[in-house]
Each structure stands twice: as structure tokens, then as C-alpha cells.
CSV table of C-alpha atoms and ligand atoms in Angstrom, one decimal:
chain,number,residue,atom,x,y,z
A,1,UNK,CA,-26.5,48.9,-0.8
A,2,UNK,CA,-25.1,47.6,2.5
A,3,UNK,CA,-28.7,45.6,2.5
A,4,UNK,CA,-28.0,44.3,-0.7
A,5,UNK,CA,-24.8,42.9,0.1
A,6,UNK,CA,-26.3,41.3,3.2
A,7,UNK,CA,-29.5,39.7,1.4
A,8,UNK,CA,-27.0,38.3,-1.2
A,9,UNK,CA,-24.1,36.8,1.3
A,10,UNK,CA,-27.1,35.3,3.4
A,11,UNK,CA,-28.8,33.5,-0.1
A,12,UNK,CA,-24.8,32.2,-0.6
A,13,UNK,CA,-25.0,31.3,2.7
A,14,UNK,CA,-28.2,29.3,2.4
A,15,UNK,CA,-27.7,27.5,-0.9
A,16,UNK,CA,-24.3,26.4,0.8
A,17,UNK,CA,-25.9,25.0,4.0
A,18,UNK,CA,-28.8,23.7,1.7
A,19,UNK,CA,-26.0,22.1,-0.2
A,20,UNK,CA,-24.5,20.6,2.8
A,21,UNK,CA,-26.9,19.1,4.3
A,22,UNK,CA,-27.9,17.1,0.8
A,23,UNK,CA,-24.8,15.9,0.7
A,24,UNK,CA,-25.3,12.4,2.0
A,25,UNK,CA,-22.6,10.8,4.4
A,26,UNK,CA,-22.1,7.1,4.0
A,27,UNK,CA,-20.4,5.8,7.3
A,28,UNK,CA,-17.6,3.4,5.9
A,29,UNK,CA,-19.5,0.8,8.4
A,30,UNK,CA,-22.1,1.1,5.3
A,31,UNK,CA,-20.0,-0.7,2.8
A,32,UNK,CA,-19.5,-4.1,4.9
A,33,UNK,CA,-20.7,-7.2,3.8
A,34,UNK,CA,-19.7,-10.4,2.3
A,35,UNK,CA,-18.1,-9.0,-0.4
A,36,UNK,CA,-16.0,-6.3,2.2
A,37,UNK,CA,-14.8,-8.7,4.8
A,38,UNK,CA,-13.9,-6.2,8.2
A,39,UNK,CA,-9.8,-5.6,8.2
A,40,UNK,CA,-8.2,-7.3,10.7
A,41,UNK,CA,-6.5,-4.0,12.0
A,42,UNK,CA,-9.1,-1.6,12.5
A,43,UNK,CA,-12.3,-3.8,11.5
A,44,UNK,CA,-13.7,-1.6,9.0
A,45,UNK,CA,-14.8,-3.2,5.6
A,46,UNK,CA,-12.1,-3.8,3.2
A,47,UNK,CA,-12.3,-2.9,-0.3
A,48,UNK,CA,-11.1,-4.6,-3.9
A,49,UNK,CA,-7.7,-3.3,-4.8
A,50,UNK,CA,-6.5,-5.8,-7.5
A,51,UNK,CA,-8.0,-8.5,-9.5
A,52,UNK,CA,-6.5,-12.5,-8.7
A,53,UNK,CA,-3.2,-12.6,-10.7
A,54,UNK,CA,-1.0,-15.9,-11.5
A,55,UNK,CA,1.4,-16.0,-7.7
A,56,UNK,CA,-1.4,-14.7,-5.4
A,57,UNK,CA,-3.9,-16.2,-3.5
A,58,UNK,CA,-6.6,-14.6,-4.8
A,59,UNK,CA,-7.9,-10.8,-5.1
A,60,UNK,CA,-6.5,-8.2,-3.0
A,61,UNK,CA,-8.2,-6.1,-1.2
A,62,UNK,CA,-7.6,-3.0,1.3
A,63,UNK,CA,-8.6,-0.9,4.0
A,64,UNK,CA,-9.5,2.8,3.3
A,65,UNK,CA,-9.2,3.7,6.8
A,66,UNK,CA,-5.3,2.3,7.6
A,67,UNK,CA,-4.6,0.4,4.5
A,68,UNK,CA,-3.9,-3.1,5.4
A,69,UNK,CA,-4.0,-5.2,2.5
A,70,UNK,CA,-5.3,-8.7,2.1
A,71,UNK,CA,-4.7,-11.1,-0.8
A,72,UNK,CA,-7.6,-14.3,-1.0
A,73,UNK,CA,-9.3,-15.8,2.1
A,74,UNK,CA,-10.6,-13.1,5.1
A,75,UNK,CA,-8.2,-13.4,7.8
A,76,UNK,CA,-8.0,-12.4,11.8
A,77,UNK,CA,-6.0,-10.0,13.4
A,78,UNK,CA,-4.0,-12.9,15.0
A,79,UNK,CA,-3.1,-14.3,11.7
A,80,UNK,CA,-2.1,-10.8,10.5
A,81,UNK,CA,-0.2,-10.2,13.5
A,82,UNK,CA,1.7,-14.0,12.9
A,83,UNK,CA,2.8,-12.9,9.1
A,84,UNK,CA,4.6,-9.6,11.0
A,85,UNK,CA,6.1,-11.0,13.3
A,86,UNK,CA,7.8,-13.3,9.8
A,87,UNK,CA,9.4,-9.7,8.8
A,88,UNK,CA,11.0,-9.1,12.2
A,89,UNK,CA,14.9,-9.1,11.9
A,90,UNK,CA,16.6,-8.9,15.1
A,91,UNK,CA,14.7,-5.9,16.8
A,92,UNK,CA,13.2,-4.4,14.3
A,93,UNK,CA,9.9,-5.4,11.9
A,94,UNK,CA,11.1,-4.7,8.3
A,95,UNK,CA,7.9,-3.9,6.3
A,96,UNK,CA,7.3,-3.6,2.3
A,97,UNK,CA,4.9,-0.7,2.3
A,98,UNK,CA,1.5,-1.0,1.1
A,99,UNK,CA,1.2,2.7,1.8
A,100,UNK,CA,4.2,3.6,-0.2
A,101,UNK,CA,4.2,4.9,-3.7
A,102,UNK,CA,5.6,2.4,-4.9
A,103,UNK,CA,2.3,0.7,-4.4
A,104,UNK,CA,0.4,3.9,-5.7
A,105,UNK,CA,2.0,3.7,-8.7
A,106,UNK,CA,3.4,-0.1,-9.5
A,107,UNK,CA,-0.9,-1.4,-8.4
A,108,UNK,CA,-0.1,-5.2,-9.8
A,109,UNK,CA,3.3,-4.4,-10.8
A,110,UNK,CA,4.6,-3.5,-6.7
A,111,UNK,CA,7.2,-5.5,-6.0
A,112,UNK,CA,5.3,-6.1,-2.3
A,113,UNK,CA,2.9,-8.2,-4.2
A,114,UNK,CA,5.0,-11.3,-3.2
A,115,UNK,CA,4.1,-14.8,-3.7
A,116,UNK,CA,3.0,-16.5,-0.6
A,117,UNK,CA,2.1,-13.0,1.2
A,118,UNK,CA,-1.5,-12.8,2.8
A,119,UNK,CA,-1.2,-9.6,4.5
A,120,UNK,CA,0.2,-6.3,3.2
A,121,UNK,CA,1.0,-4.2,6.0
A,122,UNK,CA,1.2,0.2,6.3
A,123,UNK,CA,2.8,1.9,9.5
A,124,UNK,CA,-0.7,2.9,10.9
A,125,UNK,CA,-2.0,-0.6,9.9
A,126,UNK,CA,1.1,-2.0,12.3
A,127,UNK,CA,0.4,0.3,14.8
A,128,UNK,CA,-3.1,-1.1,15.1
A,129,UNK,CA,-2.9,-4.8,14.7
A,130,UNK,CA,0.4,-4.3,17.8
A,131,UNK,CA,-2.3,-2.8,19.7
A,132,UNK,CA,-4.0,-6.0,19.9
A,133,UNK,CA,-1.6,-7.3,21.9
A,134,UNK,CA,-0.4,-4.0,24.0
A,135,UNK,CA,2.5,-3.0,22.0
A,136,UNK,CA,3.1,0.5,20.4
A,137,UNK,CA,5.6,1.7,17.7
A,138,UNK,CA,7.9,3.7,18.6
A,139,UNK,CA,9.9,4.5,15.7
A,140,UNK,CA,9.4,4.5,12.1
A,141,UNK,CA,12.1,4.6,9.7
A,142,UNK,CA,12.9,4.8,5.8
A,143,UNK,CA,14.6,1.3,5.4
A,144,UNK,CA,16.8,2.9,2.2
A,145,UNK,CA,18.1,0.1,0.9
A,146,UNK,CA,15.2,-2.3,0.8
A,147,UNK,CA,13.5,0.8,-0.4
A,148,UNK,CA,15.1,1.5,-3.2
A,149,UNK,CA,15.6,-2.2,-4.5
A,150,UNK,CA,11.7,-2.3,-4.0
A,151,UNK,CA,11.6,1.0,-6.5
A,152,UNK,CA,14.0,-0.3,-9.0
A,153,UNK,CA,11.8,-3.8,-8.7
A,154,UNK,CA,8.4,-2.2,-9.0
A,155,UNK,CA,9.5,-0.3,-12.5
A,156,UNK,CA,11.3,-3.1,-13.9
A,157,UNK,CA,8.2,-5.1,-13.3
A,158,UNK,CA,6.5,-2.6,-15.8
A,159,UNK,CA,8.6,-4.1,-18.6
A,160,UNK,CA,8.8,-7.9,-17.9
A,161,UNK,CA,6.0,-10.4,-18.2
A,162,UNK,CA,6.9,-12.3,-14.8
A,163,UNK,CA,7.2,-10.4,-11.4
A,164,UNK,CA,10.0,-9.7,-9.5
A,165,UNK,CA,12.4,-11.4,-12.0
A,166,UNK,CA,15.6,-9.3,-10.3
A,167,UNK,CA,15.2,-9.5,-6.8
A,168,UNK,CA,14.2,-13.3,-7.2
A,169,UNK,CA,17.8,-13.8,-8.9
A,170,UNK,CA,19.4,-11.9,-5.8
A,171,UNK,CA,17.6,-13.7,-3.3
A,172,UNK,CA,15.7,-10.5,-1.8
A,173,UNK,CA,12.2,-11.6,-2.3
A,174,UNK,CA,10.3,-14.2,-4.0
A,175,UNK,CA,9.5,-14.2,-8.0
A,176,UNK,CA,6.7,-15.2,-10.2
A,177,UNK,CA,8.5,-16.0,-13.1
A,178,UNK,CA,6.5,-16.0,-16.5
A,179,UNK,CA,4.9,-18.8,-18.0
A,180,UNK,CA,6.5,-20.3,-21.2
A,181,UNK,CA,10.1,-20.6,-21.4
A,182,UNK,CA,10.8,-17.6,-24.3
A,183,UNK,CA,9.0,-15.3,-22.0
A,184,UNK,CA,11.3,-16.4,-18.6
A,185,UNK,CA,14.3,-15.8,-21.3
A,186,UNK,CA,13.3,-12.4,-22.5
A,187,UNK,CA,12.5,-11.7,-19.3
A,188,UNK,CA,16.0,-12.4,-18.0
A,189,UNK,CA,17.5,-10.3,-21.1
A,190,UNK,CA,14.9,-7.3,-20.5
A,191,UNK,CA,16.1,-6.6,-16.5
A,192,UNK,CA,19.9,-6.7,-17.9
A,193,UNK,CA,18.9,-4.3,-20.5
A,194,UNK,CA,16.6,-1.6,-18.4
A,195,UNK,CA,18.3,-2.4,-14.9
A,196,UNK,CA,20.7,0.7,-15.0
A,197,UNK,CA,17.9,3.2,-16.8
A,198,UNK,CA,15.0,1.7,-14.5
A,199,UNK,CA,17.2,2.5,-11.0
A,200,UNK,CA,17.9,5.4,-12.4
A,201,UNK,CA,14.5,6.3,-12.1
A,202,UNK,CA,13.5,4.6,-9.3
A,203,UNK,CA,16.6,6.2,-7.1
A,204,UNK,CA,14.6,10.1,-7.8
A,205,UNK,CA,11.5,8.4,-7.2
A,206,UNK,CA,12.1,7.0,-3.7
A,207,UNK,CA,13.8,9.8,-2.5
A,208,UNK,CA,11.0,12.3,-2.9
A,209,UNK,CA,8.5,9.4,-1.6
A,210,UNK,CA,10.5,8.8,1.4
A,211,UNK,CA,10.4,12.9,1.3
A,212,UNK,CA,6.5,12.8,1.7
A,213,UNK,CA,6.2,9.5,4.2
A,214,UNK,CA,5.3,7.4,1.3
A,215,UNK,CA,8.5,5.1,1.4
A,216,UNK,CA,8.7,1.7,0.3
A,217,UNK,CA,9.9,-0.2,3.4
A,218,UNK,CA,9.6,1.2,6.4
A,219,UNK,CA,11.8,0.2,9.4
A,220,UNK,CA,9.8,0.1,12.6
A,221,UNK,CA,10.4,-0.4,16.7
A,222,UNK,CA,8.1,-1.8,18.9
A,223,UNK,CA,7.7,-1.3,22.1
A,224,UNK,CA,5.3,-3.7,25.0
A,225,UNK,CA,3.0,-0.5,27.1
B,301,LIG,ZN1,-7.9,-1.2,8.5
């Protein structure tokens, strides 16, 4: 009997290692080409994300490896590290989080997606592209209140046919507003209408992402080695 259990554990045994060894391993390095430009952080290939949509420069793509994202052209790590530096305020680099679930969730509809934006930026894709130029971050922090507008943004955007049409109207980040006039207006009426259900919503929502280091902006402090 004792045999028996033996032979049979070391078949299992076999058909598993048979199994892995079949199992082919593509080396991300495999998937660069024209098409997967390298990422400017970490240089491995970048991936399509999100097809070209009225406000952005073009397709986005992203890294698998520390998810920078890139909208249009293929940029360099200096360029990248140049649209940071835009989010610093005072000491610290404010960053809408492409790592966030607010991106997870809101794809085309995240309120990160911002007009004019090339690079979309995650705490390990910072903490690379600052390596570049001997810096480290020290800290990062759940930026609640930018967080949470982002949330609110990135739901109401579900229900409007322009992109951030609230935050544009505060000031906090750049719009696309929808094409034809009746559209902008019904837009306008819409985020009056779902702005207290949507933030109701979005205020749960953030606080279990921040919960599970998937916030939406992300304070962080840099430091020179
Ligand atoms: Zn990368």
C-alpha cells in the first residue's frame, strides 16, 4: 500500500514538473518593438492601455513592470522626469496615481487622464525615473483631499459626455468639455444632479483604496543620496 502511495505521489510529481517545464516564459524584454516603445523609468516595453480619445495626445500606453503611463509620442526619462518636477508644490511632488484604483476602475474615464499630460506617473515609477538623477523617495503619502476629488471626478466622468467637467469649473485640473453645445449644457446639469450621490460613492471607495496602497494621489518626498 505504502508503495502504491509512493508510485502515485511520484506520477503527480512528474506530470507537475512535466507541466512546468512546458510552460513557456516570455521575458517582458520579448514584447519590445516599435509598437512597445521601452518606458522611460525602467526601460522595459510599454504596453497599450487606452485607445486616442478627443484631449489626449494620442494612445496611452503603460508599463507592466512599474506602471508609468505614456499618452502619444515615445518619450525619455529626462522628459518624464521634467513633467514631475511640474507637480512639485513646495517640497513635496503631488502625483495623480496611475497605480490607483481610481485608474483600475475609471480606464478612460480617470480623472488623471488630463489634457496636456504626457506622462502618468505610480510611486515605484517615481522612485525609478528619481534614480536617474540620484534622488530617492523617502516618503509616500495618501494626499486625501486631492484623492478624493480625483474619486468623486473619476465617477462623475462615468455619467457626462466631456471629462472632468467639475474639477475644471473649480480650477483643480484641466477639462475636456464635450463637443456640441447641448451636450457641454447637460453636462453642467448632470454633475449638479449626481455630485452629492457620486461623492458619496467615491468617499467609501477611496478610503478602502488608500486602505490597500491604491490611492489616487500620492504625496511623496525626495530626498538627493
Ligand atoms: Zn516602467
Amino acid at each position: 500500500m505504502h508503495l502504491w502511495f509512493s508510485a502515485q505521489r511520484a506520477k503527480r510529481e512528474t506530470v507537475f514538473m512535466s507541466q512546468v517545464r512546458e510552460t513557456p516564459v516570455v521575458p517582458l524584454e520579448a514584447g519590445a518593438g516599435p509598437e512597445n516603445p521601452p518606458c522611460p523609468a525602467c526601460g522595459e516595453p510599454l504596453f497599450g492601455w487606452i485607445d486616442a480619445r478627443p484631449g489626449l495626445a494620442g494612445p496611452v500606453k503603460r508599463c507592466e513592470s512599474c506602471g508609468l503611463g505614456m499618452i502619444g509620442a515615445p518619450g525619455t526619462g529626462e522628459e518624464a522626469l521634467t513633467e514631475l518636477d511640474r507637480l512639485r508644490d513646495g517640497e513635496t511632488l503631488r502625483i495623480p496615481n496611475r497605480g490607483g484604483f481610481s485608474a483600475w476602475f475609471g480606464g478612460a474615464g480617470w480623472a488623471g487622464l488630463e489634457p496636456g499630460r504626457h506622462y502618468l506617473f505610480t510611486t515605484e515609477a517615481v522612485r525609478r525615473l528619481v534614480a536617474q538623477r540620484d534622488q530617492v523617495v523617502t516618503t509616500a503619502r495618501w494626499s486625501p483631499g486631492a484623492a478624493i476629488a480625483a474619486m468623486w471626478q473619476t465617477v462623475l466622468n462615468g455619467f457626462t459626455f466631456g471629462r472632468n467637467v467639475a474639477l475644471a469649473k473649480l480650477g483643480r485640473a484641466a477639462g475636456v468639455p464635450a463637443q456640441r453645445p447641448w451636450q457641454r449644457r447637460l453636462d453642467a446639469a448632470i454633475t449638479v444632479i449626481v455630485a452629492i450621490p457620486a461623492l458619496l460613492v467615491a468617499l467609501p471607495l477611496e478610503l478602502t483604496a488608500a486602505a490597500f496602497g491604491r490611492a489616487s494621489v500620492v504625496s511623496l518626498q525626495l530626498e538627493l543620496l
